[in-house]
mmCIF file of C-alpha atoms in Angstrom:
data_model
loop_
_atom_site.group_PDB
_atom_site.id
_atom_site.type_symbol
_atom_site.label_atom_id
_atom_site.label_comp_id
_atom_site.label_asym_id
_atom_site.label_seq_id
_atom_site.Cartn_x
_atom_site.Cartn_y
_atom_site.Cartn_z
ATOM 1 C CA UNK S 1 0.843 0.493 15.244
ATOM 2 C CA UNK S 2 4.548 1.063 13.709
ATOM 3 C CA UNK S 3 5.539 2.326 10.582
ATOM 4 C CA UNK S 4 8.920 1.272 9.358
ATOM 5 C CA UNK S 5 10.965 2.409 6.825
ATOM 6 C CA UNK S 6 14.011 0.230 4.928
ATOM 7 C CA UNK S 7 15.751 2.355 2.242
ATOM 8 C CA UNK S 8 16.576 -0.363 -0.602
ATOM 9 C CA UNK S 9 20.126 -0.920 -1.840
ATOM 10 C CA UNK S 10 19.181 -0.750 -5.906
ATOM 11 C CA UNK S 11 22.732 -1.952 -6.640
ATOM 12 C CA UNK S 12 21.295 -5.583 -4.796
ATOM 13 C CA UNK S 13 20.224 -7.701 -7.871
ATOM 14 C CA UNK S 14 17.036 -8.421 -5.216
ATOM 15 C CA UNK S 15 16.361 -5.354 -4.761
ATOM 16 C CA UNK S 16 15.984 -4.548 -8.291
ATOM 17 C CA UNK S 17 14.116 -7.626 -8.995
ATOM 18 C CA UNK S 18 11.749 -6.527 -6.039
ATOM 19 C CA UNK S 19 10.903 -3.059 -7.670
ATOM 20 C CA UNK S 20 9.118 -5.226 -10.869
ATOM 21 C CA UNK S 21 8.098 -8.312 -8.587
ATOM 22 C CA UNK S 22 6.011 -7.400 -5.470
ATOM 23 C CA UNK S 23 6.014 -11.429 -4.505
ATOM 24 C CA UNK S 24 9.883 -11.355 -3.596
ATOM 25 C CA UNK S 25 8.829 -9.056 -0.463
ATOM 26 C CA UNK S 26 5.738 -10.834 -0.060
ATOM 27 C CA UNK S 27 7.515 -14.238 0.045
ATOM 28 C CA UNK S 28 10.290 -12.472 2.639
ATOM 29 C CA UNK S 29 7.473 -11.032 4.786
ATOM 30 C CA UNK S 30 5.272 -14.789 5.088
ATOM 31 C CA UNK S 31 8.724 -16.376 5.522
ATOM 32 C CA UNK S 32 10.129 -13.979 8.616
ATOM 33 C CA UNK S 33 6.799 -12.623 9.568
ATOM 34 C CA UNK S 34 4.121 -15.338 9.820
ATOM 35 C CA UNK S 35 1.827 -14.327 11.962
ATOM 36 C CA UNK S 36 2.150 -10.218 11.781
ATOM 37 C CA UNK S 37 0.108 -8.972 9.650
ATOM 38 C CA UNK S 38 1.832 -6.247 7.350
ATOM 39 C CA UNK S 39 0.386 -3.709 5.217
ATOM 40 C CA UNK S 40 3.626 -2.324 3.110
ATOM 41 C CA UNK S 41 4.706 -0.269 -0.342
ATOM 42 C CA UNK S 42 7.281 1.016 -2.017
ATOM 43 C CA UNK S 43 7.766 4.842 -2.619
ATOM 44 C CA UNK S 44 9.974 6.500 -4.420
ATOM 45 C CA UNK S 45 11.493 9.942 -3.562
ATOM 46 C CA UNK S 46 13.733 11.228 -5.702
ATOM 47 C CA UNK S 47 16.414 8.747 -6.764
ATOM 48 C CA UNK S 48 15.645 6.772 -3.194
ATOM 49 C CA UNK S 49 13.354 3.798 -2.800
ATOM 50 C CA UNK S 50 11.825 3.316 0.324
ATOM 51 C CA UNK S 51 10.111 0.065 1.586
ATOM 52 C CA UNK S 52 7.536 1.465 4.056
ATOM 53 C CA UNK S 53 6.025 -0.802 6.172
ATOM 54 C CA UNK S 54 2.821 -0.929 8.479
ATOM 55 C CA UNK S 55 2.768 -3.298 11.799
ATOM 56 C CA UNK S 56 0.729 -3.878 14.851
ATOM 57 C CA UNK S 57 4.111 -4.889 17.081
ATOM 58 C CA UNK S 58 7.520 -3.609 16.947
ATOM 59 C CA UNK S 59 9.713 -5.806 14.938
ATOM 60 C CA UNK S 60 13.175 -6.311 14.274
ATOM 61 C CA UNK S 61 13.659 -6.117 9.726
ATOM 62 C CA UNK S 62 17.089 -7.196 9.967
ATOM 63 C CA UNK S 63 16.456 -10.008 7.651
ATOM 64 C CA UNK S 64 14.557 -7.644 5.092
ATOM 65 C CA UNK S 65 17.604 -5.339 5.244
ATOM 66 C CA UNK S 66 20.218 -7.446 4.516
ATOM 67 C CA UNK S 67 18.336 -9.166 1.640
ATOM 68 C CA UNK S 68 17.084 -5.817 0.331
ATOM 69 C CA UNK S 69 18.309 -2.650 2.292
ATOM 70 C CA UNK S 70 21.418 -1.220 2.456
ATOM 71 C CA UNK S 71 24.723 -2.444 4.816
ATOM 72 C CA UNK S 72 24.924 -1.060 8.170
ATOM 73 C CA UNK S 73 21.162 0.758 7.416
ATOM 74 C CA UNK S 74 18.953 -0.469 9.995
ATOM 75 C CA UNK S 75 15.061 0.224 9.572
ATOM 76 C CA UNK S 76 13.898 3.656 10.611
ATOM 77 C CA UNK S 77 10.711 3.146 13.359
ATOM 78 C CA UNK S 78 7.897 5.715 13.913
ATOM 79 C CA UNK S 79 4.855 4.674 16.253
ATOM 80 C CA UNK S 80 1.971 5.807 15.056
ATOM 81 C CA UNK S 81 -0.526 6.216 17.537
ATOM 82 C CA UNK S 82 0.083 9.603 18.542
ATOM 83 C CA UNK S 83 -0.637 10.168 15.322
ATOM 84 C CA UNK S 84 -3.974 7.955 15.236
ATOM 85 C CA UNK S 85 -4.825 9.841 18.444
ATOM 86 C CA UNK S 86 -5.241 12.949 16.461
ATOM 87 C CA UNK S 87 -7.952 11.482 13.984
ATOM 88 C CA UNK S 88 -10.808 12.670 14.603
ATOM 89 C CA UNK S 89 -14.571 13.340 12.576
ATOM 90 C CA UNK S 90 -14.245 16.657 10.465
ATOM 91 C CA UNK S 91 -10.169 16.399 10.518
ATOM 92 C CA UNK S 92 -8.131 16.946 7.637
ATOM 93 C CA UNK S 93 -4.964 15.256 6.569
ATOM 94 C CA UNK S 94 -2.494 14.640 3.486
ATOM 95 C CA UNK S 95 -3.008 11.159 2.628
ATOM 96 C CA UNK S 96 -1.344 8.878 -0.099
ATOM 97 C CA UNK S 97 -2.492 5.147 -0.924
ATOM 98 C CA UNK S 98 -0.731 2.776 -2.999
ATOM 99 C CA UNK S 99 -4.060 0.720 -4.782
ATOM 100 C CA UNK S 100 -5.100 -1.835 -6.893
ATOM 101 C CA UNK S 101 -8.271 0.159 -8.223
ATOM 102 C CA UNK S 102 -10.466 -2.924 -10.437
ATOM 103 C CA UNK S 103 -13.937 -3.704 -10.703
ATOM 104 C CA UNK S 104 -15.495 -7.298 -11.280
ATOM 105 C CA UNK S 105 -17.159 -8.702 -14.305
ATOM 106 C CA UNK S 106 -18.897 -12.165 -15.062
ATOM 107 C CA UNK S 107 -18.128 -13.846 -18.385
ATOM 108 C CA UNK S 108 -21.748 -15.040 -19.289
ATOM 109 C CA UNK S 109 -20.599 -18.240 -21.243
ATOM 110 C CA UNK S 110 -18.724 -19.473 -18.146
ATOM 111 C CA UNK S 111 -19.943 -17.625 -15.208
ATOM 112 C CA UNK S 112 -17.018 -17.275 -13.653
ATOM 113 C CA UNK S 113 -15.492 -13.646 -11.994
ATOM 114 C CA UNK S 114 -13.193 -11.990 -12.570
ATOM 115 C CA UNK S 115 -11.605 -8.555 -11.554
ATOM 116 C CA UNK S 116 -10.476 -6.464 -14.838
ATOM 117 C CA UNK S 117 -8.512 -2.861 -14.462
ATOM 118 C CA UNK S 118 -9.644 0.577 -14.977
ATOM 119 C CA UNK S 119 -8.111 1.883 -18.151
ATOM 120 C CA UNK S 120 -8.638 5.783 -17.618
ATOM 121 C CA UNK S 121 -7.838 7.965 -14.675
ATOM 122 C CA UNK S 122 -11.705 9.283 -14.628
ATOM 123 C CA UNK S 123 -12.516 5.771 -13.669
ATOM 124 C CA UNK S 124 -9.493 5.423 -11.433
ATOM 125 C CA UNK S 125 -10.400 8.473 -9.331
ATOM 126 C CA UNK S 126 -13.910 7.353 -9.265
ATOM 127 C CA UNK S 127 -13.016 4.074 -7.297
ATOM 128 C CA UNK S 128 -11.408 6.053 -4.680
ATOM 129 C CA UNK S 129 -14.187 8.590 -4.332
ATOM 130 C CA UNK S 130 -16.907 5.286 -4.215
ATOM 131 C CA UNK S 131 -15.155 4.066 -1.456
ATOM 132 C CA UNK S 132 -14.662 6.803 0.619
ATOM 133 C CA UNK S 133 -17.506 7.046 2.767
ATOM 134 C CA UNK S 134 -17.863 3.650 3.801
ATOM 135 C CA UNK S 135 -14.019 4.007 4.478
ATOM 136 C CA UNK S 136 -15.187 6.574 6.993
ATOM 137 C CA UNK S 137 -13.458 9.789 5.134
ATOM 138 C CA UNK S 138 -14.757 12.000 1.960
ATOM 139 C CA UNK S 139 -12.196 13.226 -0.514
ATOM 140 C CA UNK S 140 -11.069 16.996 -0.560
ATOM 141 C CA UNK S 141 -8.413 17.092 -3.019
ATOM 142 C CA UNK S 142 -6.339 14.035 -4.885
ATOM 143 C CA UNK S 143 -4.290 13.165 -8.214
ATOM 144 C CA UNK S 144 -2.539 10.226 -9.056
ATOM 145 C CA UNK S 145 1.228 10.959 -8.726
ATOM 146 C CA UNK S 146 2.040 7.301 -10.617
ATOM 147 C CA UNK S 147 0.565 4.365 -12.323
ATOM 148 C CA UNK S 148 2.741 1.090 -12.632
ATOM 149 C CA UNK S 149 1.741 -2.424 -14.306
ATOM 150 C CA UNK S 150 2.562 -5.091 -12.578
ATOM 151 C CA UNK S 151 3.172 -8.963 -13.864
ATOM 152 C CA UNK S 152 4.554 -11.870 -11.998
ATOM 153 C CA UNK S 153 4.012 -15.313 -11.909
ATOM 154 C CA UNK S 154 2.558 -16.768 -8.513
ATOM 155 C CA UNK S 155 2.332 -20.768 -8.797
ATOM 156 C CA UNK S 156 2.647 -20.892 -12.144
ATOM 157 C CA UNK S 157 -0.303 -18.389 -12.919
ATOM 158 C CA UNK S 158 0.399 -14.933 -14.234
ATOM 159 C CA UNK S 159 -1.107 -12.054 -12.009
ATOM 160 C CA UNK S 160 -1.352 -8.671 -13.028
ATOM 161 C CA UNK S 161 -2.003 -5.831 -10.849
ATOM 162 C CA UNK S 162 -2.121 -2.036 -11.381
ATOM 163 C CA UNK S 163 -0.371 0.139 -8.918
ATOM 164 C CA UNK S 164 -2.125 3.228 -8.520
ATOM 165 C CA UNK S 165 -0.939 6.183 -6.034
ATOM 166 C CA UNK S 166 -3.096 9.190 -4.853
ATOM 167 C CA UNK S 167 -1.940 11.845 -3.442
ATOM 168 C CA UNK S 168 -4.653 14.513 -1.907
ATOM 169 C CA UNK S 169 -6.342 15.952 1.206
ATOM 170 C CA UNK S 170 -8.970 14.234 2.617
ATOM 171 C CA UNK S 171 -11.241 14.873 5.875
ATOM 172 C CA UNK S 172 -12.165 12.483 8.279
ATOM 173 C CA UNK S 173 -15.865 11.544 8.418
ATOM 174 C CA UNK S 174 -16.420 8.546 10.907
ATOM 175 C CA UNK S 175 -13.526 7.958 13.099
ATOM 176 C CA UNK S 176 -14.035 4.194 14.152
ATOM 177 C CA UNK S 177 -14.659 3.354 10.396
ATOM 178 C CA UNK S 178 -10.993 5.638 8.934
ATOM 179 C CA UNK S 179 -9.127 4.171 12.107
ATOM 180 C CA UNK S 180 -9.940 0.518 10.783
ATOM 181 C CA UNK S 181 -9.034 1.493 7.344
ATOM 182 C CA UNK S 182 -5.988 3.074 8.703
ATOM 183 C CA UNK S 183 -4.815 -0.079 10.421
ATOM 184 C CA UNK S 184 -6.089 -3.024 7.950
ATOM 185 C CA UNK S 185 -5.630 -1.097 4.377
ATOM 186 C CA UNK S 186 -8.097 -0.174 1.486
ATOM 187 C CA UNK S 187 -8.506 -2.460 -1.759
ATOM 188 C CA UNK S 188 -6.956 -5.383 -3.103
ATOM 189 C CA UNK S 189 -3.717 -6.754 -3.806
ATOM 190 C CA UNK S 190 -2.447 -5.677 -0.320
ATOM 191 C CA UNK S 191 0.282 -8.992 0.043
ATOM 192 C CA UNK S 192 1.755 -7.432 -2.852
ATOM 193 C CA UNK S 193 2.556 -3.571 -1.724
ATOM 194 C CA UNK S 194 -0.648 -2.211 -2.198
ATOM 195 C CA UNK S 195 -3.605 -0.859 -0.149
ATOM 196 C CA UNK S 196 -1.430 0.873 3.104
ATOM 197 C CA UNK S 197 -2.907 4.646 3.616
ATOM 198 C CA UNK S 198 -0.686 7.092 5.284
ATOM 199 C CA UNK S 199 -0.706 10.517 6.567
ATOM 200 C CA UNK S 200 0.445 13.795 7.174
ATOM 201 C CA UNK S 201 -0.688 16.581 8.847
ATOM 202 C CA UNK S 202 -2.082 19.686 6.683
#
């Protein structure tokens, strides 16, 4: 696994439009990317944006840096796995997760689903900590560092998504479990920036 990092040029109209719409990157990614799939977010550090990017192969982004990066920036490349060699049960690591945290209701009239936001960060936190043990980790410390709303329209149809980040400590619990979550994300919304956990060491 790869993680790759593109530092976006805000003064590209794209870019910009990127930061509100998640489907612009999406769309890149399925269009230059078919068959990789790519857990990815955008974090923000300071004045920077960073698109962050998860892979199983090493790719070239030159196509995602000249639509969105910046000119003669290339993407910066880290492999991961000496890093997933180090996870282990009762290990304990900085984490931070991008995530679409929403739970799913039935209207009775019509019977159809449908997945509706959390509106407090009680709830919010509480759909991180519910998921954590089948996830294969248990929560040690965490806040949310940001919440953005998100609205674009996808063939015609408005979606709405709620970006959520965590930031905490958490400790490994079941290492085959946390290594898939490492590698195929937590949550939904993931073609649109969200669900990609990363981590640093304590």
């Amino acid at each position: 696994m790869y993680l790759n990092k593109i530092e976006l040029n805000t003064k590209k109209t794209k870019a910009l439009l990127a930061l509100r719409n998640p489907n612009l990157i999406h769309g890149a990614l399925a269009s230059h990317y078919p068959e990789e799939p790519i857990l990815w977010r955008i974090d923000e550090i300071g004045s920077k944006r960073n698109l962050l990017l998860q892979t199983e192969h090493l790719l070239s982004f030159s196509p995602l840096v000249e639509q969105f990066g910046k000119e003669n920036h290339g993407a910066a490349t880290v492999n991961l796995q000496p890093i997933f060699n180090l996870v282990k049960e009762d290990t304990q690591w900085k984490f931070r997760l991008k995530a679409n945290p929403v739970y799913r209701t039935v209207n009775k009239k019509t019977g159809r689903k449908a997945y509706c936001h959390y509106m407090n960060d009680k709830d919010r936190l509480a759909w991180l900590e519910n998921r954590s043990e089948k996830n294969g980790f248990k929560i040690d410390s965490v806040h949310i560092s940001s919440i953005q709303n998100i609205r674009f329209k996808r063939n015609g149809s408005q979606v709405s998504l709620a970006a959520v980040t965590y930031d905490g400590i958490l400790t490994v619990t079941n290492q085959e479990l946390f290594l898939h979550t490492l590698e195929h994300g937590l949550g939904h919304g993931k073609a649109y920036g969200l669900g990609l956990l990363s981590l640093a060491p304590l």
